[in-house]
Amino acid sequence: MSITLEKIYTDFRAKEKLAKKLLEQMNWFGSITDFDPKTGAALPKSLSGFLAKVAQPEASEITRDRLWRITEHCRASVERLFHSLNESPRREHALLPVHAVRELDANSFIKLSNRPGRTIREKLAGNPYIQAVRRFQSVDLPENRLLKAFAIRLAEMLDLRGDCLGQEDELLSKIYLWLRSDEAQAIGNWENLPPNNTLLAHRDYRHVWDAWRWLQTLDEDITSDLSQLDVREKTMRLWQQCAQMWLDGKHLFAEIPLLFDYEKFEILPWTSKPPLFKEVKYKMPRHLRQSASAEPICVDITALHPRYASGDGKGAQSLAAPFLWQRWQRENETVDIELFGSDAVWLNPDATTISAPDLFFAKDNATELFDPAARAFTTRLREEFKNDTLIWLAPDFLNDFELEVIRRNLNARFPNAEPLPRSVAAVFAQADPAKITGEGYAIIVVDSIGGKTTATKLIAKRDKDLAKRLPITKGFYWERCPPVVIPGEEAERLGGSGYDIITLDANGRWHDAIRPAKPPFIEAAHLKRIPNIGNFAFCINLMESPVMGGIHLHALQQQVADIPLWRDQIPELSVKVMKDGHQQRFHLVLRGTTVKPIRGKPVTIPVDEFFTLPAGRPHYSFPLYVGDKGDDFGFSARLDSPAFPLENKVDCELNLTFEYGADDPYKLVFTPRDKSFPPIRATWRRTEEITDAPAPEYPQPMTWAELQRFPKQDSNKTSDLLDWVERAIEQLDRDFYIRPKQRTTGTVNRKWLTDKIGGQFTFATCKSTDESVFIHQNSFVHELSYADFTEGAEISFELQERDGKFSGWKVAGPRYKDEVRLKNFDEESAKNLVASIRKRLYFPVIQVWRDGRSTGDRECPKGFADAMKARGEHLVALLNESGIPEQVKNEIRFLMACMHKDAPENCVQWITGQVEGQKIRDLRAVGFALGDVSQQWQKDLLSQLVANPSNDALSILAYAIWREQQFVEKFSLANLQSILNALNIMLNIKQYPPRKDEWTARNWIRATTEPLELLLGLLRTRASSTPEIKILLQPHQKITKELAKKIERVTEIVTLSNIKLFSRVKINIQKPSGDRTPDLLYALRLYLTGDDGANAIHISSVSDGNTDETI
């Protein structure tokens, strides 16, 4: 049986218990719950906020039942709609006086033709009215019909509520007034049509539609509520008990979001378990919030409990509430909670915790989480401090770009919000103007905050007008210099070691609050030894927040509004542009630029140089660099315009202004000198933390079949590299040995004759030819005499033919046999043989065995595998020949090393011996021998190299990483971190030596390119499937930025040296015209900075041939 709202109200008036209990329950839930103004759903709340509301409920005479919820959800929308209903143009036929006719159609002329008369004048003479088209705006629309039906029904309910509960609603009179209006009367009846787009999408009509639907199910919902009275009573008692425990102050509750379901009367903790609490011995105060201050305030929100001071004489105070904010997230559900009244913070894995100090000091303080956290913190400050003037202290080492989030949110809530460096506040808190000896008097303020200790110099400057207007200053104002970070001094960071509030960790363990450590005291004598600081007269060590100095400065400034009591030297600011073929710094703000910190008064900063925009780009993005060292701090200037891309390069004038304390302090406008497009304002963008920056590709490995059809350079023909290897090794045999030719047996057929010069000769016959064979006495082997062989004697010889005539060579007896002999090598012949081996064998051997290929592969042709087994044994035999020079043997060993896992045992021992003995003679051979690191000896070798990443080891890895595609995946995260640290040191390339002989130049080029090629190979880790390794060299990482700086320095050295940098890695890349940067360095710059241009880089091949190329 359905229970109606009328019955509940009537029973309540009759003091029936069930009706009273039901309304009490719904009123309790409605009182402790906040509703989403858009959907009407109950919003999540923090546990502490909920318990405070339950323990100390707000007094109200209104019963917050279901009808109250419906009314509140649509109240504002209904009132707005009563004054601005949707209208739609309509047309109808009406009999109108002639002067009012604006439109006629076919029906009008038909009606007119039926009247007597020949002309229109005659037809209208007796009756000056005509049937015409009348257009008008109609409010009789489906959404307005629903509004009217809803208003009528809601008025009936509110009347009933007033009669039975005695609670009048002011909306009722507005409804009746509207229903009597002409507009309402012109609206037809609602016919229960499906909702149109307006009802579903319009801000106000959607609220009416939701409320209408709830009204339709109101009786069913009440019936369900009555059936759950006992269960709901238990829910109320449970949370009232928790609220009482909280109010008594003897239990600490860990903060957690609570989720509410209005329809089910459910209140569920995020973890679906009862709240976690801990009993304490002392009583926790549950006082109300501090009374709001209406005075101007100086606040320091770099602490968990912000410090503040006002002009009320109470001194510096701390806000009791911890400025903490959490986002709890799981699957598709997200809840944000503020922890201002929390007993303890639960560091749950589902929660991301942000504190007020994080807005200043967290590395990722520009992520999407920090803006809502800053909004929550600044909203709370606005509730505490009612005055529009708020001076907020900023750490000196942070620049205006890094303070963007907190500054923007404070400006949105305090019209007169002003940032103030902590050092300036400290001077006005502790420095006595009477002690200033004259202009140039300097004070150093030492501040340890945010993990850094900085020394900021403030110099006294004189202003005659100030002396007259404010004598207490003696006419001196302070000029702040850029801060100097003191090396080796690190302050403790809140969040790095804990929070100044009780915490509950992910394992359910409670931890006491960790009080902030006392800042270190830096002696003045130590500061004077730091060269960047210079001389000073007085030193202030900040031991507490200087908020009193900030409010004192404000009071003094009010007395001389137009003369700032301090000035600021803003930091150097520059971008990097292409000029004269390489990147150079373009200064926007020069060192020593001083501005007056006055809100609302921009200061023009002159930029004398013209800025050239190159042609052909859809947009422009220039990374910003701050300070004299040009540190990249994660921001860039971006230009967008419909005029892009430009057809030709354009010179622009730069107009730069600085406005102290504004949301965007720096405003930079590019104005083309030729007026070819309107001026463009640059937008400052934080460099996003790219997690999928481009990675260099590895050249496509060749198949065995492709090796047999290898394209010849500058030709359409192909070569068979497998056949080339076999033939070249065969030729190697002829280079080393003298092997006998086939001998022919014959008979001397004449007596010995004498030639013109007295030599003896004769002729012989043999079966190999019908011609007589000429035999000369000098053709006999050295041990024999020609006289021993007379006519008819049998002889043997090597048969030679020339121009159709035959002769015998190495003549001897018929049983003579020649032996195989090793050639004799002198220094010249050995050098020639080394050059021959490099020319004939390096290229085919290196290509065949690159990319981890082996004769043991299934795809390897069997004939080649069998042939190489024999050839390999022959190469081993050559190493055993004592007569072969050592430099020639080293060439053979290198060829064996190229075969990596096919290398014979003695080659493996030669390789491992070099590494173990730390006397590596051939870096390239060791690198090539690593191959695909599939053999145990290769794995051991790699482990030794990684364990001691010396310069030699890194050079070896540079060769190995571009020999096999998967080689980079052999490193662990720890391996890569160790290698990158060593590589960062190795990239401190020395200047090109003044001696420019070929040998010196070649060694310098090799020492320069090897670490660069290794870095390019290591960037392939960006494609790793392991998240920790994938992120290691992303552009935002510290090591990546350091490496990018090293690359810029190497680029400058190479450019100034005017030397061609040879690299094995062949890169196809599009560079701006006039850019002389070597391809390898240009590609590394794009990859390391995350430039989109890196996507267009194509690595075509790796040339692992002889590196002793011509320079």
PDB file of N, CA and C in Angstrom, residues 115-151:
ATOM      1  N   ARG A 115     -13.889  38.813 -52.109  1.00  0.00           N
ATOM      2  CA  ARG A 115     -14.619  40.047 -51.782  1.00  0.00           C
ATOM      3  C   ARG A 115     -15.039  40.740 -53.091  1.00  0.00           C
ATOM      4  N   PRO A 116     -16.119  41.494 -53.007  1.00  0.00           N
ATOM      5  CA  PRO A 116     -16.551  42.249 -54.214  1.00  0.00           C
ATOM      6  C   PRO A 116     -15.576  43.380 -54.511  1.00  0.00           C
ATOM      7  N   GLY A 117     -15.489  43.726 -55.770  1.00  0.00           N
ATOM      8  CA  GLY A 117     -14.623  44.817 -56.188  1.00  0.00           C
ATOM      9  C   GLY A 117     -13.612  44.338 -57.217  1.00  0.00           C
ATOM     10  N   ARG A 118     -13.205  45.354 -58.075  1.00  0.00           N
ATOM     11  CA  ARG A 118     -12.268  44.950 -59.117  1.00  0.00           C
ATOM     12  C   ARG A 118     -10.818  45.152 -58.697  1.00  0.00           C
ATOM     13  N   THR A 119     -10.557  46.144 -57.846  1.00  0.00           N
ATOM     14  CA  THR A 119      -9.190  46.404 -57.394  1.00  0.00           C
ATOM     15  C   THR A 119      -9.105  46.189 -55.885  1.00  0.00           C
ATOM     16  N   ILE A 120      -7.894  46.166 -55.396  1.00  0.00           N
ATOM     17  CA  ILE A 120      -7.705  45.981 -53.952  1.00  0.00           C
ATOM     18  C   ILE A 120      -8.328  47.138 -53.189  1.00  0.00           C
ATOM     19  N   ARG A 121      -8.227  48.359 -53.736  1.00  0.00           N
ATOM     20  CA  ARG A 121      -8.808  49.505 -53.062  1.00  0.00           C
ATOM     21  C   ARG A 121     -10.316  49.336 -52.917  1.00  0.00           C
ATOM     22  N   GLU A 122     -10.947  48.851 -54.014  1.00  0.00           N
ATOM     23  CA  GLU A 122     -12.407  48.651 -53.973  1.00  0.00           C
ATOM     24  C   GLU A 122     -12.780  47.531 -53.000  1.00  0.00           C
ATOM     25  N   LYS A 123     -11.954  46.473 -52.946  1.00  0.00           N
ATOM     26  CA  LYS A 123     -12.248  45.334 -52.063  1.00  0.00           C
ATOM     27  C   LYS A 123     -12.135  45.726 -50.594  1.00  0.00           C
ATOM     28  N   LEU A 124     -11.244  46.718 -50.306  1.00  0.00           N
ATOM     29  CA  LEU A 124     -11.035  47.101 -48.907  1.00  0.00           C
ATOM     30  C   LEU A 124     -11.826  48.348 -48.526  1.00  0.00           C
ATOM     31  N   ALA A 125     -12.569  48.912 -49.480  1.00  0.00           N
ATOM     32  CA  ALA A 125     -13.243  50.177 -49.216  1.00  0.00           C
ATOM     33  C   ALA A 125     -14.244  50.066 -48.077  1.00  0.00           C
ATOM     34  N   GLY A 126     -15.042  49.058 -48.087  1.00  0.00           N
ATOM     35  CA  GLY A 126     -16.067  48.945 -47.058  1.00  0.00           C
ATOM     36  C   GLY A 126     -15.567  48.279 -45.784  1.00  0.00           C
ATOM     37  N   ASN A 127     -14.510  47.525 -45.821  1.00  0.00           N
ATOM     38  CA  ASN A 127     -13.998  46.776 -44.670  1.00  0.00           C
ATOM     39  C   ASN A 127     -12.452  46.795 -44.710  1.00  0.00           C
ATOM     40  N   PRO A 128     -11.803  47.774 -44.057  1.00  0.00           N
ATOM     41  CA  PRO A 128     -10.344  47.930 -44.164  1.00  0.00           C
ATOM     42  C   PRO A 128      -9.575  46.905 -43.317  1.00  0.00           C
ATOM     43  N   TYR A 129     -10.019  45.701 -43.291  1.00  0.00           N
ATOM     44  CA  TYR A 129      -9.330  44.603 -42.571  1.00  0.00           C
ATOM     45  C   TYR A 129      -9.019  43.504 -43.576  1.00  0.00           C
ATOM     46  N   ILE A 130      -7.923  42.800 -43.337  1.00  0.00           N
ATOM     47  CA  ILE A 130      -7.510  41.751 -44.261  1.00  0.00           C
ATOM     48  C   ILE A 130      -6.926  40.587 -43.476  1.00  0.00           C
ATOM     49  N   GLN A 131      -7.176  39.372 -43.986  1.00  0.00           N
ATOM     50  CA  GLN A 131      -6.604  38.198 -43.334  1.00  0.00           C
ATOM     51  C   GLN A 131      -5.121  38.113 -43.738  1.00  0.00           C
ATOM     52  N   ALA A 132      -4.208  38.267 -42.736  1.00  0.00           N
ATOM     53  CA  ALA A 132      -2.756  38.309 -42.996  1.00  0.00           C
ATOM     54  C   ALA A 132      -2.039  37.350 -42.058  1.00  0.00           C
ATOM     55  N   VAL A 133      -0.746  37.262 -42.274  1.00  0.00           N
ATOM     56  CA  VAL A 133       0.111  36.424 -41.417  1.00  0.00           C
ATOM     57  C   VAL A 133       0.623  37.276 -40.255  1.00  0.00           C
ATOM     58  N   ARG A 134       0.419  36.803 -39.067  1.00  0.00           N
ATOM     59  CA  ARG A 134       0.926  37.508 -37.883  1.00  0.00           C
ATOM     60  C   ARG A 134       1.990  36.642 -37.214  1.00  0.00           C
ATOM     61  N   ARG A 135       3.151  37.204 -36.990  1.00  0.00           N
ATOM     62  CA  ARG A 135       4.263  36.496 -36.313  1.00  0.00           C
ATOM     63  C   ARG A 135       4.415  37.052 -34.903  1.00  0.00           C
ATOM     64  N   PHE A 136       4.684  36.154 -33.951  1.00  0.00           N
ATOM     65  CA  PHE A 136       4.814  36.567 -32.561  1.00  0.00           C
ATOM     66  C   PHE A 136       5.682  35.551 -31.807  1.00  0.00           C
ATOM     67  N   GLN A 137       6.176  35.939 -30.619  1.00  0.00           N
ATOM     68  CA  GLN A 137       6.961  35.059 -29.748  1.00  0.00           C
ATOM     69  C   GLN A 137       6.006  34.355 -28.785  1.00  0.00           C
ATOM     70  N   SER A 138       6.072  33.029 -28.782  1.00  0.00           N
ATOM     71  CA  SER A 138       5.160  32.244 -27.948  1.00  0.00           C
ATOM     72  C   SER A 138       5.929  31.568 -26.821  1.00  0.00           C
ATOM     73  N   VAL A 139       5.323  31.546 -25.639  1.00  0.00           N
ATOM     74  CA  VAL A 139       5.903  30.834 -24.493  1.00  0.00           C
ATOM     75  C   VAL A 139       5.247  29.467 -24.318  1.00  0.00           C
ATOM     76  N   ASP A 140       4.329  29.119 -25.196  1.00  0.00           N
ATOM     77  CA  ASP A 140       3.620  27.838 -25.081  1.00  0.00           C
ATOM     78  C   ASP A 140       4.495  26.728 -25.656  1.00  0.00           C
ATOM     79  N   LEU A 141       5.558  26.383 -24.892  1.00  0.00           N
ATOM     80  CA  LEU A 141       6.531  25.378 -25.314  1.00  0.00           C
ATOM     81  C   LEU A 141       6.473  24.205 -24.348  1.00  0.00           C
ATOM     82  N   PRO A 142       6.934  23.022 -24.756  1.00  0.00           N
ATOM     83  CA  PRO A 142       6.894  21.851 -23.864  1.00  0.00           C
ATOM     84  C   PRO A 142       7.574  22.102 -22.527  1.00  0.00           C
ATOM     85  N   GLU A 143       8.736  22.776 -22.535  1.00  0.00           N
ATOM     86  CA  GLU A 143       9.455  22.979 -21.278  1.00  0.00           C
ATOM     87  C   GLU A 143       8.688  23.922 -20.350  1.00  0.00           C
ATOM     88  N   ASN A 144       7.975  24.903 -20.931  1.00  0.00           N
ATOM     89  CA  ASN A 144       7.197  25.819 -20.103  1.00  0.00           C
ATOM     90  C   ASN A 144       5.903  25.163 -19.610  1.00  0.00           C
ATOM     91  N   ARG A 145       5.358  24.268 -20.401  1.00  0.00           N
ATOM     92  CA  ARG A 145       4.179  23.515 -19.941  1.00  0.00           C
ATOM     93  C   ARG A 145       4.548  22.657 -18.726  1.00  0.00           C
ATOM     94  N   LEU A 146       5.764  22.036 -18.811  1.00  0.00           N
ATOM     95  CA  LEU A 146       6.211  21.249 -17.660  1.00  0.00           C
ATOM     96  C   LEU A 146       6.415  22.160 -16.453  1.00  0.00           C
ATOM     97  N   LEU A 147       7.024  23.328 -16.659  1.00  0.00           N
ATOM     98  CA  LEU A 147       7.252  24.261 -15.556  1.00  0.00           C
ATOM     99  C   LEU A 147       5.929  24.634 -14.892  1.00  0.00           C
ATOM    100  N   LYS A 148       4.910  24.898 -15.703  1.00  0.00           N
ATOM    101  CA  LYS A 148       3.607  25.287 -15.144  1.00  0.00           C
ATOM    102  C   LYS A 148       2.995  24.140 -14.366  1.00  0.00           C
ATOM    103  N   ALA A 149       3.044  22.927 -14.938  1.00  0.00           N
ATOM    104  CA  ALA A 149       2.495  21.761 -14.235  1.00  0.00           C
ATOM    105  C   ALA A 149       3.241  21.522 -12.931  1.00  0.00           C
ATOM    106  N   PHE A 150       4.560  21.651 -12.981  1.00  0.00           N
ATOM    107  CA  PHE A 150       5.363  21.455 -11.773  1.00  0.00           C
ATOM    108  C   PHE A 150       5.036  22.516 -10.727  1.00  0.00           C
ATOM    109  N   ALA A 151       4.909  23.781 -11.168  1.00  0.00           N
ATOM    110  CA  ALA A 151       4.629  24.859 -10.228  1.00  0.00           C
ATOM    111  C   ALA A 151       3.287  24.639  -9.529  1.00  0.00           C
TER     112      ALA A 151
END
